[in-house]
Short mmCIF file of C-alpha atoms in Angstrom, two decimals:
data_model
loop_
_atom_site.label_atom_id
_atom_site.label_comp_id
_atom_site.label_asym_id
_atom_site.label_seq_id
_atom_site.Cartn_x
_atom_site.Cartn_y
_atom_site.Cartn_z
CA MET A 175 -0.04 -0.02 0.00
CA ILE A 176 1.45 3.36 -1.04
CA PRO A 177 0.96 6.01 1.64
CA GLN A 178 -0.88 9.15 0.82
CA PRO A 179 1.90 11.84 0.22
CA ASP A 180 2.04 15.49 1.08
CA ILE A 181 4.13 15.98 -2.01
CA LEU A 182 4.23 13.99 -5.15
CA ILE A 183 7.44 14.13 -7.16
CA VAL A 184 7.20 12.81 -10.76
CA GLY A 185 10.74 12.13 -12.09
CA GLY A 186 13.68 10.83 -10.02
CA GLY A 187 16.54 12.65 -11.72
CA LEU A 188 18.82 15.12 -9.95
CA GLY A 189 16.07 17.66 -9.47
CA GLY A 190 13.63 14.99 -8.18
CA VAL A 191 16.15 13.57 -5.71
CA ALA A 192 17.00 17.05 -4.43
CA ALA A 193 13.27 17.86 -4.01
CA ALA A 194 12.74 14.64 -2.12
CA LEU A 195 15.61 15.34 0.24
CA ALA A 196 14.42 18.87 0.94
CA ALA A 197 10.76 17.83 1.48
CA CYS A 198 11.65 14.89 3.78
CA ARG A 199 14.03 17.12 5.85
CA ALA A 200 10.99 19.24 6.49
CA GLY A 201 9.16 16.22 7.76
CA ARG A 202 6.85 15.87 4.77
CA ARG A 203 5.69 12.42 3.30
CA VAL A 204 6.83 12.07 -0.24
CA VAL A 205 6.26 9.75 -3.10
CA MET A 206 8.75 9.98 -5.94
CA THR A 207 8.40 8.13 -9.25
CA GLU A 208 11.11 7.43 -11.79
CA GLU A 209 10.87 6.11 -15.31
CA THR A 210 14.07 3.97 -15.19
CA ASP A 211 15.32 1.63 -12.56
CA TRP A 212 17.99 4.16 -11.47
CA ILE A 213 17.47 7.48 -9.74
CA GLY A 214 19.89 10.28 -10.64
CA GLY A 215 18.88 11.20 -14.25
CA GLN A 216 21.72 12.98 -15.97
CA LEU A 217 24.36 11.74 -13.55
CA THR A 218 23.37 7.94 -13.67
CA ALA A 219 20.70 6.73 -16.14
CA GLN A 220 21.82 9.18 -18.80
CA ALA A 221 25.53 8.58 -18.08
CA VAL A 222 26.58 12.23 -18.24
CA PRO A 223 29.45 13.26 -15.97
CA PRO A 224 28.55 16.67 -14.44
CA ASP A 225 29.08 19.91 -16.31
CA GLU A 226 29.89 22.55 -13.74
CA HIS A 227 31.23 26.10 -13.47
CA PRO A 228 34.90 26.83 -12.69
CA TRP A 229 34.23 27.87 -9.06
CA VAL A 230 32.41 24.70 -7.97
CA GLU A 231 35.16 23.64 -5.55
CA ARG A 232 34.73 26.77 -3.57
CA PHE A 233 31.25 28.15 -3.98
CA GLY A 234 28.25 28.43 -6.27
CA THR A 235 26.18 25.37 -5.34
CA THR A 236 23.75 24.26 -2.50
CA ALA A 237 25.16 22.53 0.53
CA THR A 238 23.47 19.34 -0.40
CA TYR A 239 25.01 19.37 -3.83
CA ARG A 240 28.44 19.73 -2.20
CA ALA A 241 27.57 16.85 0.05
CA LEU A 242 26.78 14.74 -3.10
CA ARG A 243 30.06 15.71 -4.64
CA GLU A 244 31.98 14.87 -1.47
CA GLY A 245 30.13 11.60 -1.07
CA ILE A 246 31.29 10.51 -4.52
CA ARG A 247 34.93 11.34 -3.65
CA SER A 248 34.62 9.52 -0.32
CA TYR A 249 33.29 6.50 -2.10
CA TYR A 250 36.44 6.29 -4.30
CA ARG A 251 38.73 6.95 -1.34
CA GLN A 252 37.05 4.12 0.71
CA TRP A 253 36.66 1.40 -1.96
CA TYR A 254 39.08 1.97 -4.82
CA PRO A 255 42.83 1.18 -4.90
CA LEU A 256 43.90 4.75 -5.34
CA ARG A 257 47.66 5.41 -5.36
CA GLY A 258 48.87 7.49 -2.51
CA GLU A 259 49.16 10.86 -4.33
CA ALA A 260 45.50 10.61 -5.46
CA LEU A 261 44.19 9.32 -2.19
CA GLY A 262 45.23 12.52 -0.35
CA LEU A 263 43.74 14.96 -2.82
CA THR A 264 40.84 17.05 -1.47
CA ASP A 265 39.80 17.80 -5.04
CA LEU A 266 40.07 14.32 -6.42
CA ASN A 267 38.82 13.90 -9.94
CA PRO A 268 38.26 10.10 -10.18
CA GLY A 269 38.19 9.97 -13.93
CA ALA A 270 40.63 12.84 -14.57
CA GLY A 271 38.25 13.95 -17.33
CA ARG A 272 38.46 17.45 -18.84
CA VAL A 273 34.80 18.23 -18.83
CA SER A 274 34.52 18.31 -15.02
CA LYS A 275 36.47 18.49 -11.85
CA LEU A 276 34.49 15.41 -10.72
CA CYS A 277 34.26 12.89 -13.52
CA HIS A 278 33.09 9.51 -12.21
CA GLU A 279 31.13 6.34 -12.90
CA PRO A 280 27.31 6.41 -13.05
CA ARG A 281 27.06 3.56 -10.50
CA VAL A 282 29.11 5.50 -7.90
CA ALA A 283 26.79 8.46 -8.16
CA LEU A 284 23.79 6.09 -7.91
CA ALA A 285 25.25 4.53 -4.72
CA VAL A 286 25.76 7.94 -3.10
CA LEU A 287 22.29 9.20 -4.09
CA GLU A 288 20.69 6.06 -2.68
CA ALA A 289 22.62 6.56 0.48
CA MET A 290 21.47 10.15 0.83
CA LEU A 291 17.81 9.03 0.49
CA ALA A 292 18.11 5.86 2.67
CA PRO A 293 17.26 7.44 6.09
CA HIS A 294 14.08 8.94 4.63
CA ARG A 295 13.07 5.64 3.03
CA ALA A 296 13.71 3.83 6.32
CA SER A 297 11.62 6.34 8.24
CA GLY A 298 8.70 5.83 5.94
CA LEU A 299 8.66 9.43 4.89
CA LEU A 300 9.80 8.55 1.33
CA THR A 301 8.49 6.03 -1.20
CA VAL A 302 10.34 5.55 -4.44
CA LEU A 303 8.57 3.93 -7.36
CA THR A 304 11.08 3.17 -10.02
CA GLU A 305 10.10 2.06 -13.59
CA HIS A 306 6.90 4.14 -13.34
CA ARG A 307 5.90 6.72 -15.93
CA ALA A 308 3.18 9.36 -15.75
CA VAL A 309 0.47 8.72 -18.34
CA SER A 310 -2.27 11.11 -17.37
CA ALA A 311 -3.13 13.92 -14.90
CA GLU A 312 -6.36 15.33 -13.61
CA HIS A 313 -6.78 19.03 -12.95
CA ASP A 314 -9.57 21.31 -11.67
CA ASN A 315 -9.81 24.90 -10.55
CA ASP A 316 -6.19 25.69 -11.45
CA ALA A 317 -4.82 22.79 -9.51
CA ILE A 318 -3.49 19.26 -10.21
CA THR A 319 -5.83 16.85 -8.44
CA ALA A 320 -4.30 13.46 -9.34
CA VAL A 321 -1.56 11.92 -11.52
CA THR A 322 -1.76 8.36 -12.94
CA VAL A 323 1.46 6.48 -13.46
CA ARG A 324 2.00 3.03 -15.16
CA ASP A 325 4.23 0.43 -13.74
CA LEU A 326 6.49 -0.30 -16.70
CA ARG A 327 7.19 -3.77 -15.51
CA GLY A 328 3.64 -5.09 -15.25
CA GLY A 329 1.48 -2.39 -16.63
CA THR A 330 -0.37 -1.66 -13.46
CA LEU A 331 -1.88 1.79 -13.27
CA ARG A 332 -1.63 3.80 -10.01
CA THR A 333 -3.43 7.05 -9.35
CA LEU A 334 -1.59 9.30 -6.94
CA ALA A 335 -2.82 12.54 -5.34
CA ALA A 336 -1.00 15.05 -3.19
CA PRO A 337 -1.52 18.72 -2.16
CA TYR A 338 1.62 19.57 -4.17
CA VAL A 339 3.06 18.04 -7.26
CA ILE A 340 6.61 18.58 -8.64
CA ASP A 341 7.31 17.90 -12.29
CA ALA A 342 10.95 16.68 -12.21
CA THR A 343 10.68 14.75 -15.45
CA GLU A 344 13.27 15.10 -18.06
CA THR A 345 10.92 16.62 -20.69
CA GLY A 346 8.29 18.43 -18.46
CA GLU A 347 5.77 15.66 -19.13
CA LEU A 348 3.30 16.83 -16.50
CA LEU A 349 3.13 20.25 -18.10
CA GLU A 350 1.62 18.61 -21.22
CA LEU A 351 -0.54 15.95 -19.29
CA ALA A 352 -2.07 18.51 -16.99
CA GLY A 353 -2.64 21.28 -19.53
CA VAL A 354 -0.20 23.65 -17.85
CA GLU A 355 0.82 26.57 -20.09
CA HIS A 356 4.34 25.89 -21.39
CA ALA A 357 6.74 26.56 -24.27
CA ASN A 358 8.47 24.04 -26.51
CA GLY A 359 11.39 24.67 -28.85
CA ALA A 360 12.41 28.07 -29.89
CA GLU A 361 10.51 31.30 -29.16
CA SER A 362 10.41 34.05 -31.76
CA HIS A 363 12.53 37.16 -31.56
CA ALA A 364 9.40 39.18 -31.20
CA GLU A 365 8.38 37.53 -27.97
CA PHE A 366 11.34 38.51 -25.86
CA GLY A 367 13.70 40.32 -28.23
CA GLU A 368 16.46 37.81 -27.78
CA PRO A 369 19.39 38.46 -30.19
CA HIS A 370 19.78 34.78 -31.13
CA ALA A 371 16.05 33.87 -31.33
CA PRO A 372 14.62 33.16 -34.86
CA ALA A 373 12.20 35.52 -36.53
CA GLN A 374 9.35 33.03 -36.14
CA ALA A 375 8.57 30.65 -33.20
CA GLN A 376 9.78 27.14 -33.95
CA PRO A 377 8.18 24.71 -31.47
CA GLY A 378 9.84 21.75 -33.12
CA ASN A 379 13.31 23.29 -32.95
CA GLN A 380 14.88 21.44 -29.96
CA GLN A 381 18.46 20.73 -28.96
CA GLY A 382 19.71 17.35 -30.04
CA ILE A 383 19.75 14.42 -27.66
CA THR A 384 22.54 11.97 -27.09
CA VAL A 385 22.52 8.28 -26.22
CA CYS A 386 25.76 7.92 -24.30
CA PHE A 387 27.83 4.76 -23.75
CA ALA A 388 31.00 3.76 -21.89
CA LEU A 389 34.20 2.40 -23.52
CA SER A 390 37.42 0.76 -22.39
CA HIS A 391 40.27 -0.34 -24.68
CA HIS A 392 42.16 -3.66 -24.63
CA GLU A 393 44.98 -3.85 -27.08
CA GLY A 394 45.20 -7.15 -29.01
CA GLU A 395 41.53 -8.12 -28.39
CA ASP A 396 38.63 -7.87 -30.83
CA HIS A 397 35.34 -6.56 -29.40
CA THR A 398 33.87 -5.41 -32.64
CA ILE A 399 30.04 -5.33 -32.48
CA ASP A 400 27.68 -6.50 -35.27
CA ARG A 401 27.32 -3.85 -38.01
CA PRO A 402 24.30 -1.68 -37.04
CA GLY A 403 21.35 -1.75 -39.37
CA THR A 404 21.57 1.88 -40.37
CA TYR A 405 25.34 2.10 -40.41
CA ASP A 406 25.57 2.91 -44.12
CA PHE A 407 23.20 5.89 -43.64
CA TRP A 408 25.18 7.28 -40.74
CA ARG A 409 28.54 6.65 -42.44
CA ALA A 410 27.51 8.80 -45.35
CA TYR A 411 25.58 11.40 -43.37
CA ARG A 412 27.09 14.84 -43.67
CA PRO A 413 25.22 17.81 -42.08
CA GLU A 414 25.26 21.05 -44.04
CA PHE A 415 27.08 22.84 -41.29
CA TRP A 416 29.66 20.09 -40.77
CA PRO A 417 33.15 20.06 -42.32
CA GLY A 418 32.79 16.45 -43.35
CA PRO A 419 30.96 13.23 -42.46
CA LEU A 420 29.43 13.21 -38.98
CA LEU A 421 31.33 10.00 -38.37
CA GLY A 422 34.78 11.54 -38.31
CA PHE A 423 37.20 13.37 -36.07
CA GLU A 424 36.65 16.77 -37.77
CA ALA A 425 33.95 18.84 -36.26
CA PRO A 426 33.05 22.51 -35.58
CA ASP A 427 34.40 24.27 -32.56
CA PRO A 428 31.13 25.12 -30.58
CA ARG A 429 32.38 28.58 -29.75
CA THR A 430 33.95 29.70 -33.04
CA LEU A 431 32.32 27.27 -35.52
CA GLU A 432 35.68 26.84 -37.12
CA SER A 433 36.56 23.26 -38.29
CA VAL A 434 38.81 21.65 -35.71
CA PRO A 435 40.19 18.15 -35.61
CA ARG A 436 39.66 15.93 -32.61
CA THR A 437 42.22 13.48 -31.42
CA PHE A 438 41.52 9.93 -30.18
CA VAL A 439 44.14 7.98 -28.39
CA PRO A 440 42.87 5.34 -26.01
CA ASN A 441 44.74 4.98 -22.60
CA PRO A 442 47.23 7.81 -23.02
CA GLU A 443 50.34 7.74 -20.92
CA LEU A 444 49.84 11.25 -19.40
CA ASP A 445 49.67 11.26 -15.66
CA PRO A 446 46.00 11.95 -14.86
CA LEU A 447 47.19 14.18 -11.96
CA ASP A 448 48.43 16.61 -14.50
CA VAL A 449 44.99 17.02 -16.09
CA SER A 450 43.29 20.33 -15.54
CA ALA A 451 39.51 20.60 -15.92
CA ASP A 452 38.63 24.21 -16.26
CA GLN A 453 36.16 24.95 -19.15
CA SER A 454 36.58 28.69 -18.64
CA ALA A 455 40.23 28.33 -19.79
CA ASP A 456 39.77 25.42 -22.22
CA ALA A 457 36.60 23.56 -23.17
CA GLY A 458 38.72 20.33 -23.20
CA ASP A 459 36.70 18.71 -25.94
CA LYS A 460 39.39 18.33 -28.60
CA GLU A 461 40.90 15.20 -27.02
CA LEU A 462 38.00 12.79 -27.13
CA TRP A 463 39.30 9.94 -24.88
CA GLY A 464 40.11 12.24 -22.00
CA PHE A 465 37.17 14.66 -22.35
CA ARG A 466 34.64 12.58 -20.39
CA ARG A 467 36.94 9.92 -18.97
CA ILE A 468 35.29 8.51 -15.80
CA LEU A 469 37.95 6.04 -14.59
CA ALA A 470 41.71 6.83 -15.00
CA ARG A 471 43.73 3.61 -14.61
CA LYS A 472 46.96 5.49 -13.65
CA LEU A 473 45.19 7.11 -10.54
CA HIS A 474 45.21 3.65 -9.04
CA ARG A 475 47.85 1.11 -7.95
CA PRO A 476 49.66 -0.60 -10.84
CA GLY A 477 47.74 -3.50 -12.32
CA ALA A 478 44.37 -2.72 -10.67
CA PHE A 479 42.80 -1.75 -13.95
CA ASP A 480 43.96 -2.63 -17.49
CA SER A 481 42.13 0.26 -19.10
CA ASP A 482 40.65 3.69 -18.50
CA ILE A 483 36.89 4.00 -19.03
CA THR A 484 35.53 6.96 -20.98
CA LEU A 485 32.01 8.13 -21.68
CA VAL A 486 31.11 8.77 -25.33
CA ASN A 487 29.06 12.00 -25.39
CA TRP A 488 30.76 13.63 -28.37
CA PRO A 489 29.87 15.62 -31.50
CA LEU A 490 29.78 12.32 -33.35
CA ASN A 491 26.79 10.97 -31.42
CA ASP A 492 24.67 14.06 -30.99
CA TYR A 493 21.25 13.25 -32.68
CA TRP A 494 19.13 16.09 -34.10
CA ARG A 495 17.24 14.70 -37.10
CA LYS A 496 13.85 14.48 -35.21
CA PRO A 497 12.68 16.36 -32.16
CA PHE A 498 12.57 14.09 -29.08
CA ILE A 499 9.55 15.79 -27.56
CA GLY A 500 6.62 14.70 -29.67
CA GLN A 501 8.45 11.83 -31.45
CA GLU A 502 10.09 10.17 -28.52
CA ALA A 503 10.14 6.52 -29.78
CA GLU A 504 11.29 7.37 -33.35
CA ALA A 505 13.96 9.86 -32.17
CA LEU A 506 15.24 7.49 -29.53
CA GLY A 507 15.44 4.56 -31.88
CA GLU A 508 17.49 6.62 -34.50
CA ALA A 509 19.73 8.10 -31.79
CA ARG A 510 20.54 4.56 -30.50
CA GLN A 511 21.43 3.45 -34.03
CA LEU A 512 23.67 6.52 -34.30
CA SER A 513 25.58 5.76 -31.11
CA LEU A 514 26.04 2.09 -32.18
CA SER A 515 27.23 3.29 -35.57
CA VAL A 516 29.76 5.52 -33.89
CA LEU A 517 31.03 2.60 -31.96
CA TYR A 518 31.27 0.37 -35.02
CA TRP A 519 33.06 3.07 -36.97
CA LEU A 520 35.52 3.57 -34.17
CA GLN A 521 36.21 -0.20 -34.06
CA THR A 522 36.45 -0.69 -37.85
CA GLU A 523 37.25 2.60 -39.76
CA ALA A 524 38.45 5.37 -37.43
CA PRO A 525 41.92 6.65 -38.48
CA ARG A 526 44.70 5.86 -35.98
CA ALA A 527 47.81 7.92 -35.24
CA ASP A 528 49.92 5.11 -36.62
CA GLY A 529 48.26 5.36 -40.03
CA GLY A 530 46.05 2.32 -39.60
CA THR A 531 42.31 2.26 -39.13
CA GLY A 532 39.97 0.88 -36.51
CA PHE A 533 40.23 0.20 -32.79
CA PRO A 534 38.85 -3.36 -32.43
CA GLY A 535 40.06 -3.47 -28.81
CA LEU A 536 37.34 -0.91 -27.88
CA ARG A 537 34.84 -2.61 -25.60
CA ILE A 538 31.39 -1.23 -24.80
CA ARG A 539 30.69 -1.53 -21.13
CA PRO A 540 27.13 -2.69 -20.12
CA ASP A 541 28.38 -3.14 -16.54
CA VAL A 542 28.92 0.68 -16.40
CA THR A 543 25.60 1.74 -17.77
CA GLY A 544 23.58 -1.11 -16.22
CA THR A 545 21.99 -2.24 -19.46
CA ALA A 546 22.24 -5.25 -21.65
CA ASP A 547 23.57 -3.51 -24.79
CA GLY A 548 25.81 -1.07 -22.98
CA LEU A 549 23.95 2.09 -24.16
CA ALA A 550 22.69 4.35 -21.40
CA LYS A 551 19.43 3.58 -19.84
CA ALA A 552 17.94 6.92 -21.09
CA ALA A 553 18.87 9.54 -23.67
CA TYR A 554 20.56 12.67 -22.42
CA VAL A 555 17.82 15.24 -23.03
CA ARG A 556 19.14 18.79 -22.97
CA GLU A 557 15.94 20.66 -23.65
CA SER A 558 12.61 20.25 -21.85
CA ARG A 559 9.18 21.73 -22.16
CA ARG A 560 9.36 24.95 -20.13
CA VAL A 561 6.66 26.25 -17.95
CA LYS A 562 5.10 29.68 -18.71
CA ALA A 563 6.18 31.27 -15.48
CA VAL A 564 5.73 34.50 -13.51
CA THR A 565 9.28 35.38 -14.60
CA THR A 566 11.06 34.17 -17.79
CA VAL A 567 14.77 34.34 -17.99
CA VAL A 568 15.97 35.69 -21.37
CA GLU A 569 19.22 35.94 -23.25
CA GLN A 570 19.54 39.70 -22.33
CA ASP A 571 19.70 38.69 -18.54
CA VAL A 572 22.76 36.49 -18.93
CA ALA A 573 24.76 37.05 -22.14
CA ILE A 574 28.08 38.62 -21.71
CA ASP A 575 27.65 40.53 -25.03
CA VAL A 576 24.61 42.24 -23.56
CA VAL A 577 25.45 42.68 -19.77
CA GLY A 578 29.19 42.65 -19.79
CA PRO A 579 31.39 40.15 -17.83
CA TYR A 580 30.34 41.42 -14.40
CA GLY A 581 26.71 42.09 -15.28
CA THR A 582 24.93 39.53 -13.14
CA LYS A 583 21.22 40.36 -12.88
CA HIS A 584 19.99 40.45 -9.35
CA TYR A 585 16.52 39.19 -8.49
CA ARG A 586 14.66 40.19 -5.32
CA ASP A 587 13.39 36.60 -5.20
CA SER A 588 16.65 34.81 -6.00
CA VAL A 589 16.62 31.17 -4.74
CA GLY A 590 19.83 29.88 -6.11
CA VAL A 591 22.79 30.45 -8.43
CA GLY A 592 24.39 28.82 -11.48
CA GLY A 593 27.19 29.42 -13.96
CA TYR A 594 27.65 28.02 -17.37
CA ARG A 595 28.00 29.32 -20.94
CA ILE A 596 24.81 29.51 -23.07
CA ASP A 597 25.56 26.19 -24.71
CA LEU A 598 23.09 24.94 -27.39
CA HIS A 599 24.00 21.88 -29.34
CA PRO A 600 22.89 21.48 -33.01
CA SER A 601 19.12 21.37 -33.11
CA THR A 602 16.24 19.84 -34.94
CA GLY A 603 15.52 23.10 -36.71
CA GLY A 604 18.85 22.88 -38.60
CA ASP A 605 20.88 25.25 -36.29
CA THR A 606 24.49 24.62 -35.67
CA TYR A 607 26.01 25.25 -32.24
CA ILE A 608 24.95 28.43 -30.43
CA ASP A 609 27.60 28.84 -27.75
CA ILE A 610 27.62 32.23 -26.12
CA GLY A 611 29.59 33.66 -23.14
CA SER A 612 27.39 34.19 -20.08
CA VAL A 613 27.67 35.63 -16.63
CA PRO A 614 27.19 33.79 -13.35
CA PHE A 615 23.43 34.00 -12.83
CA GLU A 616 20.72 33.78 -10.20
CA ILE A 617 17.68 31.60 -10.20
CA PRO A 618 14.53 33.69 -9.65
CA LEU A 619 11.65 32.08 -7.78
CA GLY A 620 9.40 33.63 -10.32
CA ALA A 621 10.82 31.21 -12.95
CA MET A 622 9.55 28.40 -10.78
CA VAL A 623 5.99 29.60 -10.27
CA PRO A 624 3.48 28.94 -13.09
CA ARG A 625 1.38 31.89 -14.15
CA ARG A 626 -1.95 30.00 -13.39
CA VAL A 627 -1.59 26.66 -11.78
CA ARG A 628 -1.35 26.90 -8.03
CA ASN A 629 0.07 23.54 -6.82
CA LEU A 630 2.48 22.30 -9.50
CA LEU A 631 6.17 23.23 -9.36
CA PRO A 632 8.77 22.62 -11.98
CA GLY A 633 11.76 20.66 -10.63
CA GLY A 634 14.35 20.61 -13.28
CA LYS A 635 15.03 21.88 -16.83
CA ASN A 636 11.36 22.85 -17.12
CA ILE A 637 11.57 26.19 -15.31
CA GLY A 638 10.77 29.49 -17.00
CA THR A 639 13.75 29.84 -19.35
CA THR A 640 13.74 30.15 -23.18
CA HIS A 641 15.19 27.92 -25.80
CA ILE A 642 18.28 30.16 -25.60
CA THR A 643 18.70 30.48 -21.78
CA ASN A 644 17.88 26.86 -21.22
CA GLY A 645 21.36 26.38 -22.70
CA CYS A 646 22.98 27.61 -19.44
CA TYR A 647 20.23 26.70 -16.83
CA ARG A 648 20.11 23.02 -17.82
CA LEU A 649 23.26 21.73 -16.13
CA HIS A 650 23.64 19.38 -13.17
CA PRO A 651 24.15 21.77 -10.21
CA VAL A 652 21.30 24.05 -11.38
CA GLU A 653 18.86 21.23 -11.89
CA TRP A 654 19.73 20.05 -8.28
CA ASN A 655 19.26 23.61 -6.97
CA VAL A 656 15.89 24.00 -8.72
CA GLY A 657 14.75 20.63 -7.34
CA GLU A 658 15.83 21.37 -3.84
CA VAL A 659 13.98 24.72 -3.91
CA ALA A 660 10.77 23.09 -5.29
CA GLY A 661 10.77 20.54 -2.41
CA ALA A 662 11.49 23.17 0.19
CA LEU A 663 8.85 25.48 -1.23
CA ALA A 664 6.15 22.85 -1.30
CA ALA A 665 6.90 21.90 2.33
CA HIS A 666 7.04 25.55 3.37
CA CYS A 667 3.67 26.26 1.75
CA LEU A 668 2.07 23.33 3.50
CA ALA A 669 3.52 24.49 6.90
CA GLU A 670 2.54 28.12 6.51
CA ASP A 671 -0.83 27.51 4.67
CA VAL A 672 0.17 29.78 1.79
CA GLU A 673 0.61 29.21 -1.95
CA PRO A 674 3.72 29.59 -4.15
CA HIS A 675 2.43 32.64 -5.89
CA GLN A 676 1.97 34.38 -2.49
CA VAL A 677 5.48 33.50 -1.38
CA GLN A 678 6.91 34.81 -4.59
CA ALA A 679 4.89 38.10 -4.79
CA ASP A 680 4.95 39.13 -1.13
CA ASP A 681 8.26 40.53 0.19
CA LYS A 682 7.68 39.49 3.73
CA ARG A 683 6.55 36.01 2.87
CA PHE A 684 9.52 35.59 0.50
CA GLU A 685 11.96 36.75 3.18
CA GLU A 686 10.56 33.99 5.48
CA PHE A 687 11.12 31.38 2.76
CA ALA A 688 14.49 32.73 1.99
CA ARG A 689 15.59 32.20 5.59
CA VAL A 690 14.57 28.54 5.19
CA LEU A 691 16.87 28.27 2.17
CA ASP A 692 19.68 30.14 3.93
CA ARG A 693 19.56 27.75 6.82
CA ALA A 694 19.78 24.82 4.36
CA GLY A 695 22.83 26.20 2.81
CA VAL A 696 21.35 27.31 -0.53
CA GLN A 697 23.61 30.00 -1.98
CA ARG A 698 21.39 32.75 -3.44
CA SER A 699 23.93 35.33 -4.75
CA TRP A 700 27.39 35.35 -6.24
CA PRO A 701 30.60 37.00 -5.00
CA ASP A 702 32.45 39.25 -7.50
CA VAL A 703 33.33 36.76 -10.29
CA ARG A 704 33.67 37.27 -13.98
CA GLY A 705 31.59 35.42 -16.72
CA TYR A 706 33.16 33.52 -19.52
#
């Protein structure tokens, strides 16, 4: 029997987990559903090491996100055969990847997230329903009255009701199911005056998705997979804005759009302790093996591992031929074929530094992703449906070209911070990269309050941004921050018998809620730092 919750969280990604932690800490009973069998979303089921700002080791996140990061490091220190120099590092980067100061395996993040939730599950405050997907929602008088989820294992339908509902799904599914006003794809230039917005609205113009996978390399072995069914198509595919075939090591630089060669050398001899991960200085994406490496064999005692492990989330396997939202099954099927084709090309045809072709020793790692075929459990979805909110964050609020490198916009209702370039990958509308310098930003509560509906809160990438600003508000620490605030706000509203609109609009009520966030360690403003 599932207990009647105070708060229903649909979606168990980073935002959903953070929301559950905040609500349970406040003593509220929570039910959280998750479509896959792993909580953690981007960090686990989607197999995406965290993209984070350059100051993450010192400030710019919530206290609970820092606890997650330190929990991951502690896991490696306790259980992995780290060599002495690595064991003593306070800023240990387990994979020594260049994309993040904390590249790590999905299962480690899963273990730490499960541990963070464990006390609340044991107390009975938290019920987690994995492999459940929302299929319908009932609404009346500007409120969500019930959500029905399907058990993906047996097909059983469960209808759940709660005073507050948090949509922490990867695509903002509840916004659609419950008839909540939302945006999809690209807004027109006329709507917000954004410099990089198209002249006409393009609802089907969405950032590409990526089906990630993990690889190790074993020289002298042959792990070549069967030739994928659509390999010939992908082998010949050449986008108009690409310098050559998509399956190749030549690709545009996202920031300059100049054609730049990528290098690929499995298991390099460079000491991983010499790797610097700072995207403000160097994006780090030109050396593919090390870009998203999640296990560095040379960080450990000799002989413990015979290969590094790297995550393939590269220009080669970004998929943008069909929009994911609205055509999920078709887009996912083609994206999976693309990723398998990338692997087969790497194993059989990719050019090597020695003049040969193919790396048959590349082995896909189902043990890392927790799947039978080695592809991630879920696609990495960069762009969600976005709620029509009291406040919409637009390009002019965050772009360096508009506000200058120190031009952070301050909100009277700030509930968090984030920092990342406006980073849009090629899209289903035919756009190439849109990668714009941005300033460290604040998260306004108004972007989390729907204009009409009173008891639904966005808990992830579905807050009130635009197609453009989603590009910097979509990353791991921001999604966590948004989820944590959603859980805390729902609990606060229940305790104080107020509604989110009232908390956001009334200065006194907002100050009371802000004190809740301050006590929880939610940073709501930036020190004097420069955008990049």
